[in-house]
Amino acid sequence: MLSSAANEPFSMSAPTSPSPALAPATRPGAGPGVSAVDHARMANAIRALAMDAVERAKSGHPGMPMGMADVATVLFSRFLKFDPSDPTWPDRDRFVLSAGHGSMLLYALLYLTGYASVTLDEIKRFRQLGSRTPGHPENFLTPGVETTTGPLGQGLADAVGMAIAERHLASVFGNLVDHKTYVIASDGDLMEGISQEAIALAGHLRLNRLIVLFDDNGVSIDGPLSLADSVDQVRRFEAAGWNASRVDGHDPRAIAAALEQAQNSDRPVLVACRTTIGFGAPTKSGKASAHGSPLGADEIRGARERLNWPHPPFEIPNDVLTAWRAVGQRSKSVHAEWKRRVAALDVATRAEFERRMRGDLPGQAVAAAVTELKQKLTNAPQEMATRVASERALEVLVPAIPELIGGSADLTGSNNTRTKSMTAMEAGSYAGRFIHYGVREHGMAAAMNGMALHGGVIPYSGTFLVFSDYARPAIRLAALMGLRVIHVMTHDSIGLGEDGPTHQPVEHLASLRAIPNLLVFRPCDAVETIECWQLALQHKDRPSVIALTRQSVPQLRVHMEVDNRCAAGAYQILDGGDEAAVSIFASGSEVAVAVDGAKLLAKRGIVARVVSVPCLNLFLEQPESVRGTVIGRAPVRIAVEAGVRQGWDAIIGTDGIFIGMSGFGASGPYKELYKHFGITAEAVADAATRRLGAT
Ligand SMILES: Cc1ncc(C[n+]2csc(CCOP(=O)(O)OP(=O)(O)O)c2C)c(N)n1
Ligand SMILES: [Mg+2]
């Protein structure tokens, strides 16, 4: 296996600071059949590609790849389990470049080890429109890239989720899933707050297959790190339950020894690798000036001399390329062995493993569970909070979908995300399907991204809608990456009452709806809640937020309908016939307000219809004809939502009437708050009546 490859004779060395003799004869120990190319030349191939690609693009970040080239060379040539011919091999080690600005490090590695996605031409097109080598790594563009990074800290937190998914799946499928997750993280990654959430969670869950290589170069954009930071990272990680050590990041033997030791760690591992940013650059190495701009022709010439790399730009000598390509073949036999294990499985286990890894739902089981619950609810309609309805939905979905992994950021009882049968995931015991994420919304959302990226699990979470702000950067990346992560966000309006304006979301629905590709669901009753859950699960390539009430709402859907009426995002829930003078659009708890408003209008002789809008995003994606029919032709249009107006004009027009919030909420019993802020059936009826000039 890999660790035995790492035991092979190994003699490498490299100086710790740039000097004219940076290419001592060393050997990568990359396994049989590899020509004896020294470590320094292999690492210098990465450095050269990075500085040349950045120079050609006239933008980019050469410093980090040049600094971490030695570490990456040791990792890829002796430890990482990967097969460039199959970038989605489920049991590959995951390699996360959290410091996404160092993307050329990753692209160089993908090219050198033989991934089809990154050719030399793609490297020459670094940062160009339509290339597979964008400024920061994008997993959905470039096979071999595990996650999209750039916003510092996210990759590290994603990796925690990958390591969680790995351990959980190992508990289900045994040795089919048995890999490590490696991360390269920079000073910036570790300064970001999300890193604290991530490392605390990883330490707590004792994710011992997670190995972080910290690019400890003491430099960030503004200059020396000492300008802004004086944390002892080793002690910080140790305090969070990690094994942590320091190595010279330009000493391949020391790096290999640390990685060797990490292989059998009982805890997650940090290796702080002391490196020189821009290693090899004559005047810019060690300085912030190497971080994020082309080195310039003179500096590059000097670096070529110092690194003893006389080759023209983008030219990798044959022996070096051959050695790197051999590195790409290292795990072939391990991969073949893994395939044999899969082939030897019984048919049902194999089919289940493959289904999960494809991300296909057990379709019939889900449809049956949804239909059965809808039938129950319509047989005996009842008032309940939609968060309670969501728990009812989960009670049938969790058994039907074994890959669902729930959780909450310390609000389990309020979010109703833990069903009776679920056990908690714990350190050393990863079969549990409920994760106590702690008060770590951001870390939770990013870990969920990592779980979804890993595959084989579908994560859902819980927190209050107002705290989506604390998770937003990770939700945005889920939307960009097209990940199926499902955020249950309860306490979705002033309807939460007494906790007051700090806890009452006002702008959150609008601001979440503004994130492209994210689905924001806000069901109005128990039936819509299960339908929204079904949609969130069916949209394989999109994240969802399901916004739910704390307070009880009446059940408005009382007739059994097998079709998912929420699928188009909006539908007529109260018919007004062709003659309706008023169309009232609402979401969530305000649909009942709208229905009551329509009833009041009826008493006044005014015909109104009501449209429930459980997902404005889906509705606005419908073809014009569908939207036109749902919006209808009533002369007066009103929208009711206990949030800000933004977004609703797409339905009601700028001359439509909006009944909702225009500022922050207040602390008090929720029924009083609705009256206080004028979100009532009377307000709806009065506004419509006034507009019709019929007062
Ligand atoms: C959340 C976030 N904030 C700011 C940035 C902009 N940025 C990119 S790299 C960087 C810091 C660079 O320092 P370090 O992480 O140590 O990387 P190095 O220069 O050592 O490669 C910053 C602030 C970012 N990418 N993400
Ligand atoms: Mg740095």
XYZ file of C-alpha atoms in Angstrom, residues 23-620:
598
model
C 19.222 21.418 -7.273
C 21.073 18.813 -5.235
C 20.892 15.246 -6.502
C 17.979 13.653 -4.728
C 15.535 10.897 -5.456
C 11.770 11.023 -5.065
C 11.288 7.393 -4.163
C 8.280 7.380 -6.392
C 8.051 3.642 -6.801
C 9.276 1.104 -9.318
C 9.857 2.143 -12.877
C 10.541 5.766 -12.085
C 13.711 7.195 -13.495
C 15.953 8.650 -10.871
C 15.072 12.294 -11.168
C 16.004 14.260 -8.122
C 13.433 15.803 -5.881
C 14.545 19.350 -6.527
C 14.043 19.074 -10.279
C 10.589 17.629 -9.785
C 9.662 20.446 -7.458
C 11.262 23.010 -9.744
C 9.016 21.843 -12.576
C 6.090 23.088 -10.477
C 7.868 26.345 -9.711
C 8.710 26.984 -13.346
C 5.193 26.258 -14.584
C 3.759 28.534 -11.909
C 5.962 31.521 -12.612
C 5.711 31.119 -16.380
C 1.916 30.728 -16.396
C 1.437 33.761 -14.155
C 3.824 35.773 -16.292
C 1.973 34.842 -19.460
C -1.443 35.575 -17.938
C -0.059 38.851 -16.598
C -1.829 38.038 -13.336
C -1.894 35.374 -10.670
C -0.036 34.150 -7.625
C 3.399 32.634 -8.139
C 4.626 32.858 -4.539
C 2.615 30.107 -2.926
C 3.216 27.391 -5.561
C 6.937 28.168 -5.537
C 6.981 27.995 -1.751
C 4.959 24.805 -1.403
C 6.429 22.928 -4.368
C 8.616 20.751 -2.148
C 5.762 19.804 0.162
C 3.441 19.037 -2.752
C 6.094 16.981 -4.501
C 6.614 14.799 -1.449
C 2.870 14.428 -0.900
C 2.051 13.471 -4.478
C 5.085 11.335 -5.169
C 5.003 9.284 -1.974
C 1.693 9.496 -0.140
C -1.345 10.662 -2.081
C -3.573 7.856 -3.380
C -4.872 9.049 -6.722
C -5.341 7.956 -10.306
C -5.287 10.672 -12.964
C -7.193 8.385 -15.346
C -10.148 8.285 -12.946
C -10.541 11.585 -11.078
C -13.811 10.442 -9.502
C -12.556 7.141 -8.102
C -14.591 7.091 -4.887
C -11.755 5.910 -2.666
C -9.082 8.337 -3.860
C -7.444 10.496 -1.257
C -8.916 13.960 -1.394
C -6.475 16.805 -1.931
C -7.851 20.229 -1.103
C -5.945 23.363 -2.003
C -7.555 25.618 0.543
C -5.232 28.454 -0.383
C -6.950 28.684 -3.752
C -4.897 31.648 -4.880
C -2.079 29.138 -5.324
C -4.098 27.448 -8.080
C -1.048 27.069 -10.316
C 0.350 24.603 -7.791
C -2.660 22.398 -8.391
C -2.749 22.880 -12.164
C 0.951 22.077 -12.400
C 0.406 18.890 -10.397
C -2.585 17.848 -12.500
C -0.647 18.407 -15.704
C 2.547 16.766 -14.512
C 0.860 13.667 -13.115
C -1.188 13.202 -16.278
C -4.773 14.335 -15.767
C -6.433 14.744 -19.168
C -8.182 17.890 -17.961
C -5.066 20.004 -17.629
C -2.827 19.943 -20.674
C 0.151 22.180 -21.259
C -2.101 24.272 -23.485
C -4.499 24.764 -20.589
C -1.588 25.867 -18.424
C -0.663 28.367 -21.111
C -4.264 29.585 -20.994
C -4.125 30.112 -17.234
C -6.816 32.587 -16.127
C -8.259 32.955 -19.639
C -11.951 32.834 -20.411
C -13.097 29.312 -21.175
C -9.918 27.627 -19.939
C -9.832 24.805 -17.423
C -7.297 26.743 -15.440
C -9.298 29.622 -13.963
C -7.847 32.069 -11.453
C -8.980 29.984 -8.514
C -9.689 26.243 -8.670
C -13.246 25.374 -9.734
C -14.097 21.732 -9.249
C -16.997 21.858 -11.688
C -14.700 23.042 -14.480
C -11.630 20.931 -13.954
C -11.676 17.198 -13.235
C -9.073 16.530 -10.564
C -9.970 19.653 -8.613
C -11.843 18.492 -5.522
C -13.479 21.721 -4.449
C -13.772 25.364 -5.343
C -11.507 27.514 -3.249
C -10.406 31.108 -3.111
C -12.420 32.528 -0.239
C -9.877 31.681 2.433
C -10.785 29.098 5.046
C -13.501 27.398 3.003
C -11.354 24.597 1.642
C -10.112 23.647 5.079
C -13.683 23.466 6.357
C -14.804 21.537 3.255
C -12.073 19.027 3.996
C -13.513 18.449 7.454
C -16.785 17.468 5.779
C -14.959 15.173 3.373
C -13.273 13.489 6.309
C -16.643 13.118 8.058
C -18.196 11.566 4.954
C -15.259 9.211 4.609
C -15.549 7.915 8.163
C -19.322 7.614 7.970
C -19.241 5.687 4.698
C -16.504 3.442 6.058
C -18.879 2.577 8.875
C -21.464 1.556 6.278
C -19.353 0.055 3.491
C -16.215 -1.092 5.319
C -12.997 -1.048 3.340
C -14.610 0.264 0.170
C -14.054 3.650 1.741
C -10.668 4.012 3.312
C -8.855 7.159 2.325
C -7.264 10.297 3.648
C -8.071 13.947 3.128
C -5.088 16.245 2.650
C -5.236 20.011 2.759
C -2.806 22.766 1.930
C -3.751 25.817 3.958
C -2.096 29.209 4.171
C -1.797 31.897 6.835
C -4.959 33.471 5.482
C -6.871 30.201 5.783
C -5.883 29.954 9.410
C -6.635 33.588 10.223
C -10.210 33.317 8.962
C -12.724 32.594 11.714
C -14.169 29.624 9.867
C -10.914 27.778 10.414
C -11.525 27.768 14.156
C -14.932 26.173 13.690
C -13.461 23.624 11.312
C -10.489 22.591 13.390
C -12.535 22.434 16.587
C -15.085 20.153 14.942
C -12.411 17.956 13.378
C -10.567 17.656 16.663
C -13.752 16.899 18.536
C -14.763 14.177 16.094
C -11.166 12.921 16.074
C -10.995 12.825 12.283
C -7.611 11.167 12.182
C -7.497 10.817 8.421
C -7.453 14.543 7.940
C -3.987 15.953 7.379
C -3.384 19.664 6.996
C -0.164 20.965 5.522
C 0.138 24.558 6.626
C 2.154 26.846 4.368
C 3.851 28.556 7.267
C 5.600 31.263 5.262
C 5.071 34.136 7.650
C 3.854 36.406 4.869
C 0.486 37.593 3.648
C -0.586 40.356 1.295
C 0.073 43.329 3.533
C 3.564 42.124 4.390
C 5.055 40.088 7.206
C 2.443 38.176 9.145
C 3.669 39.905 12.279
C 1.709 42.965 11.175
C -1.538 41.242 12.034
C -1.079 37.877 13.686
C 0.889 36.268 16.464
C -0.937 32.997 17.013
C 1.117 29.900 17.734
C -0.678 27.650 15.266
C 0.838 24.430 16.551
C -0.416 25.077 20.043
C -3.757 26.263 18.690
C -4.321 23.018 16.807
C -3.110 20.963 19.744
C -5.608 22.735 21.965
C -8.318 21.650 19.527
C -7.314 18.000 19.793
C -4.917 17.639 16.878
C -1.440 16.230 16.604
C 0.727 19.055 15.356
C 4.344 19.469 14.396
C 6.660 21.827 12.580
C 8.932 20.954 9.703
C 11.221 22.695 7.302
C 8.984 22.861 4.238
C 11.967 22.720 1.915
C 13.442 19.581 3.447
C 11.813 16.664 1.635
C 13.044 14.158 4.154
C 11.522 16.035 7.050
C 8.263 16.498 5.150
C 8.124 12.795 4.331
C 8.852 11.857 7.925
C 6.038 14.056 9.173
C 3.638 12.627 6.596
C 4.749 9.123 7.432
C 3.979 9.737 11.059
C 0.616 11.239 10.119
C -0.462 8.018 8.411
C -1.360 6.294 11.654
C -2.306 9.238 13.805
C -5.052 8.921 16.381
C -6.110 12.518 15.729
C -6.265 14.929 12.837
C -2.818 16.150 11.927
C -1.319 19.558 11.337
C 2.098 19.831 9.780
C 3.268 23.418 9.878
C 5.701 23.626 6.985
C 8.073 26.544 7.294
C 8.546 27.757 3.735
C 9.814 30.712 1.796
C 7.188 32.336 -0.388
C 8.414 32.633 -3.962
C 11.251 30.177 -3.251
C 13.943 30.718 -5.854
C 13.083 34.264 -6.860
C 16.235 36.314 -6.298
C 14.805 39.502 -4.794
C 11.131 38.720 -4.145
C 11.386 35.407 -2.299
C 10.356 35.672 1.307
C 8.423 38.853 0.587
C 4.800 39.774 0.115
C 5.717 41.009 -3.365
C 5.935 37.352 -4.461
C 2.337 36.717 -3.402
C 0.042 37.924 -6.108
C 1.614 39.396 -9.202
C 3.841 38.267 -12.032
C 7.482 38.176 -10.985
C 8.666 40.005 -14.105
C 11.211 38.958 -16.705
C 14.339 39.807 -14.700
C 13.164 38.061 -11.576
C 12.182 34.981 -13.551
C 15.563 34.893 -15.261
C 17.205 35.082 -11.839
C 14.960 32.353 -10.472
C 15.832 30.068 -13.384
C 19.503 30.531 -12.583
C 19.098 30.000 -8.868
C 16.933 26.950 -9.335
C 19.288 25.651 -11.979
C 16.339 25.365 -14.345
C 17.714 26.391 -17.728
C 14.666 25.270 -19.735
C 12.517 27.683 -21.749
C 9.060 28.650 -20.458
C 6.553 25.771 -20.376
C 9.183 23.210 -21.312
C 9.513 20.304 -18.937
C 12.491 18.074 -19.732
C 11.516 14.564 -20.729
C 13.077 12.823 -17.791
C 11.282 15.113 -15.341
C 7.937 14.714 -17.083
C 8.420 10.961 -17.249
C 9.150 10.848 -13.549
C 6.054 12.890 -12.785
C 3.904 10.731 -15.044
C 5.187 7.707 -13.152
C 4.032 9.410 -9.969
C 0.590 9.535 -11.572
C 0.731 5.745 -11.981
C 1.698 5.032 -8.368
C -1.744 4.075 -7.162
C -2.731 1.935 -10.157
C -2.420 -1.335 -8.309
C -4.236 0.000 -5.252
C -6.995 1.194 -7.547
C -7.191 -2.177 -9.295
C -7.328 -3.909 -5.938
C -10.169 -1.609 -4.896
C -12.062 -2.430 -8.080
C -11.675 -6.100 -7.309
C -13.169 -5.525 -3.881
C -16.123 -3.765 -5.468
C -16.580 -6.554 -8.007
C -16.565 -9.136 -5.217
C -19.436 -7.464 -3.377
C -22.865 -8.997 -3.348
C -25.104 -7.445 -5.969
C -27.281 -5.492 -3.571
C -24.406 -3.891 -1.622
C -22.621 -2.956 -4.787
C -25.748 -1.439 -6.307
C -26.378 0.515 -3.132
C -22.809 1.824 -2.977
C -22.909 2.855 -6.616
C -26.324 4.466 -6.267
C -25.148 6.536 -3.383
C -21.965 7.597 -5.079
C -23.925 8.636 -8.181
C -26.153 10.722 -5.940
C -29.351 9.057 -7.154
C -32.182 8.974 -4.661
C -33.947 5.728 -3.862
C -36.697 7.255 -6.006
C -39.614 4.955 -5.367
C -39.066 4.873 -1.631
C -39.044 8.671 -1.521
C -42.159 9.024 -3.664
C -43.976 6.446 -1.553
C -42.971 8.139 1.710
C -44.068 11.554 0.450
C -47.404 10.302 -0.874
C -48.157 8.400 2.294
C -47.471 11.393 4.503
C -49.531 13.704 2.284
C -52.375 11.232 2.480
C -52.162 11.159 6.269
C -52.079 14.932 6.508
C -55.006 15.461 4.171
C -57.032 12.753 5.907
C -56.765 14.654 9.169
C -55.700 18.258 8.550
C -54.092 19.988 11.470
C -52.451 23.197 12.542
C -48.765 22.924 13.192
C -45.597 24.940 12.857
C -43.846 24.161 9.590
C -40.725 23.259 11.589
C -42.824 20.518 13.186
C -44.123 19.535 9.757
C -40.499 19.284 8.644
C -39.810 16.882 11.489
C -42.802 14.836 10.338
C -41.329 14.839 6.853
C -37.931 13.760 8.157
C -39.522 10.959 10.136
C -40.436 9.351 6.813
C -37.500 10.572 4.700
C -34.665 9.572 7.026
C -35.586 5.866 6.942
C -36.268 6.024 3.188
C -32.946 7.710 2.328
C -30.090 6.087 4.227
C -27.587 8.633 2.924
C -29.318 11.565 4.632
C -27.073 12.969 7.364
C -28.746 15.555 9.564
C -27.521 18.031 12.078
C -27.945 21.324 13.818
C -25.765 24.136 15.051
C -26.814 23.618 18.657
C -30.503 24.221 18.016
C -31.595 20.641 17.567
C -34.778 20.930 19.608
C -35.756 24.208 17.940
C -34.939 23.180 14.381
C -36.652 19.803 14.708
C -33.958 18.195 12.582
C -33.338 15.103 14.669
C -35.789 12.282 14.237
C -36.451 9.697 16.895
C -34.412 6.941 15.278
C -31.284 9.015 14.655
C -28.179 8.495 16.705
C -25.410 11.046 16.994
C -22.113 10.777 15.189
C -19.297 10.723 17.697
C -15.537 10.543 17.811
C -14.580 6.995 16.959
C -18.147 6.018 16.134
C -19.241 7.431 12.830
C -22.315 5.377 11.985
C -24.625 7.930 13.607
C -26.558 10.056 11.149
C -26.982 13.150 13.251
C -24.175 15.648 13.748
C -24.065 18.026 16.674
C -22.160 20.737 14.853
C -21.964 22.958 17.899
C -22.515 26.701 17.591
C -20.660 26.770 14.286
C -22.995 27.754 11.444
C -20.221 28.640 9.043
C -18.192 25.541 9.749
C -21.345 23.457 9.495
C -22.315 24.830 6.088
C -18.803 24.373 4.716
C -18.471 20.874 6.160
C -21.770 20.042 4.460
C -20.249 21.227 1.177
C -17.351 18.869 1.752
C -19.710 16.007 2.523
C -21.687 16.627 -0.662
C -18.463 16.916 -2.661
C -17.210 13.664 -1.219
C -20.372 11.966 -2.373
C -22.330 9.101 -0.902
C -24.143 11.285 1.630
C -26.743 14.064 1.482
C -26.244 16.536 4.309
C -28.936 18.664 5.883
C -28.557 21.084 8.729
C -30.455 23.227 11.154
C -30.160 26.752 12.446
C -32.283 29.904 12.690
C -32.913 31.724 9.416
C -31.399 34.907 10.816
C -28.102 33.076 11.295
C -27.902 32.199 7.631
C -25.675 35.283 7.658
C -23.148 33.256 9.609
C -23.206 30.520 6.986
C -23.640 32.577 3.860
C -20.116 32.357 2.375
C -20.345 28.578 2.377
C -23.918 28.598 1.060
C -22.778 30.819 -1.780
C -20.050 28.337 -2.674
C -22.536 25.454 -2.519
C -24.613 27.346 -5.060
C -21.598 28.029 -7.269
C -20.494 24.402 -7.093
C -24.011 23.077 -7.576
C -24.064 20.962 -4.427
C -27.091 19.310 -2.937
C -26.931 20.555 0.632
C -30.157 21.308 2.456
C -30.352 23.957 5.148
C -33.333 23.806 7.450
C -33.721 27.333 8.766
C -36.442 27.819 11.303
C -37.794 30.861 13.128
C -38.250 32.452 9.762
C -39.877 35.825 10.561
C -41.239 38.159 13.230
C -43.491 35.161 13.859
C -40.816 33.878 16.230
C -42.002 36.554 18.627
C -40.349 37.407 21.881
C -36.707 36.869 20.944
C -36.988 40.157 19.140
C -35.289 41.906 16.221
C -31.867 40.325 16.687
C -33.459 36.992 15.925
C -36.136 38.049 13.477
C -35.019 37.722 9.875
C -36.240 40.568 7.705
C -33.893 40.807 4.725
C -32.779 37.184 4.748
C -35.266 35.667 2.326
C -34.522 38.387 -0.207
C -30.787 38.172 0.243
C -30.729 34.383 -0.017
C -32.977 34.494 -3.079
C -30.361 36.725 -4.676
C -27.779 33.923 -4.660
C -27.829 32.325 -8.118
C -28.713 28.629 -8.179
C -29.848 28.540 -4.541
C -33.412 27.430 -3.908
C -35.157 29.241 -1.072
C -38.267 27.354 -0.008
C -40.840 28.784 2.371
C -43.745 26.357 2.660
C -47.090 27.553 3.969
C -48.276 24.407 5.726
C -47.524 20.792 6.490
C -48.312 19.517 2.991
C -46.167 22.129 1.290
C -43.383 21.333 3.735
C -43.096 17.721 2.629
C -43.366 18.829 -1.003
C -40.538 21.331 -0.529
C -38.410 18.652 1.098
C -39.040 16.429 -1.890
C -37.970 19.177 -4.284
C -34.850 20.007 -2.292
C -33.853 16.347 -2.498
C -34.702 15.998 -6.179
C -32.651 19.007 -7.232
C -29.407 17.097 -7.342
C -27.289 20.030 -8.454
C -28.607 22.808 -6.268
C -28.474 23.745 -2.611
C -31.669 24.586 -0.759
C -32.753 26.610 2.208
C -36.057 25.527 3.712
C -37.396 28.432 5.801
C -39.815 27.290 8.471
C -42.004 28.832 11.103
C -41.687 28.612 14.835
C -45.405 29.377 15.249
C -48.353 27.193 14.260
C -49.995 27.703 10.906
C -53.253 26.237 9.624
C -53.209 23.476 7.050
C -54.403 25.036 3.816
C -53.884 22.036 1.586
C -56.651 19.696 2.630
C -57.221 17.689 -0.557
C -54.937 14.853 -1.509
C -52.932 15.600 -4.628
C -50.185 13.211 -5.656
C -48.465 15.829 -7.834
C -45.990 18.106 -6.151
C -47.754 21.441 -6.468
C -44.703 23.360 -5.269
C -42.632 22.153 -8.229
C -43.132 25.289 -10.309
C -42.450 27.519 -7.329
C -45.957 29.030 -7.174
C -49.519 27.934 -7.773
C -53.045 29.115 -7.163
C -54.106 27.883 -3.758
C -57.435 29.775 -3.593
C -59.401 30.031 -6.802
C -61.073 33.307 -7.645
C -62.418 32.302 -11.053
C -61.836 34.366 -14.178
C -63.391 37.419 -12.651
C -60.975 37.973 -9.769
C -60.268 41.642 -9.194
C -57.396 40.953 -6.849
C -54.479 38.501 -6.898
C -52.740 37.988 -3.577
C -49.315 36.351 -3.557
C -47.727 35.125 -0.355
C -45.237 32.684 1.072
C -45.037 30.636 4.258
C -47.039 31.767 7.235
C -48.421 34.720 5.292
C -50.358 32.519 2.872
C -52.929 32.034 5.620
C -53.053 35.818 6.065
C -53.642 36.169 2.336
C -56.413 33.578 2.363
C -58.126 35.340 5.266
C -57.726 38.634 3.422
C -59.431 37.135 0.372
C -62.282 35.926 2.560
C -62.734 39.411 3.991
C -62.790 40.833 0.486
C -65.417 38.297 -0.496
C -67.617 39.656 2.272
C -67.188 43.059 0.705
C -68.197 41.668 -2.648
C -64.687 41.705 -4.104
C -63.395 38.544 -5.735
C -59.802 37.704 -4.856
C -57.581 34.735 -5.628
C -54.517 33.626 -3.680
C -51.268 32.278 -5.048
C -48.904 30.452 -2.747
C -45.255 31.079 -3.611
C -43.233 28.439 -1.781
C -40.177 29.056 -3.968
C -39.835 32.388 -5.734
C -36.604 31.242 -7.397
C -38.245 28.268 -9.094
C -41.211 30.361 -10.095
C -39.118 33.023 -11.794
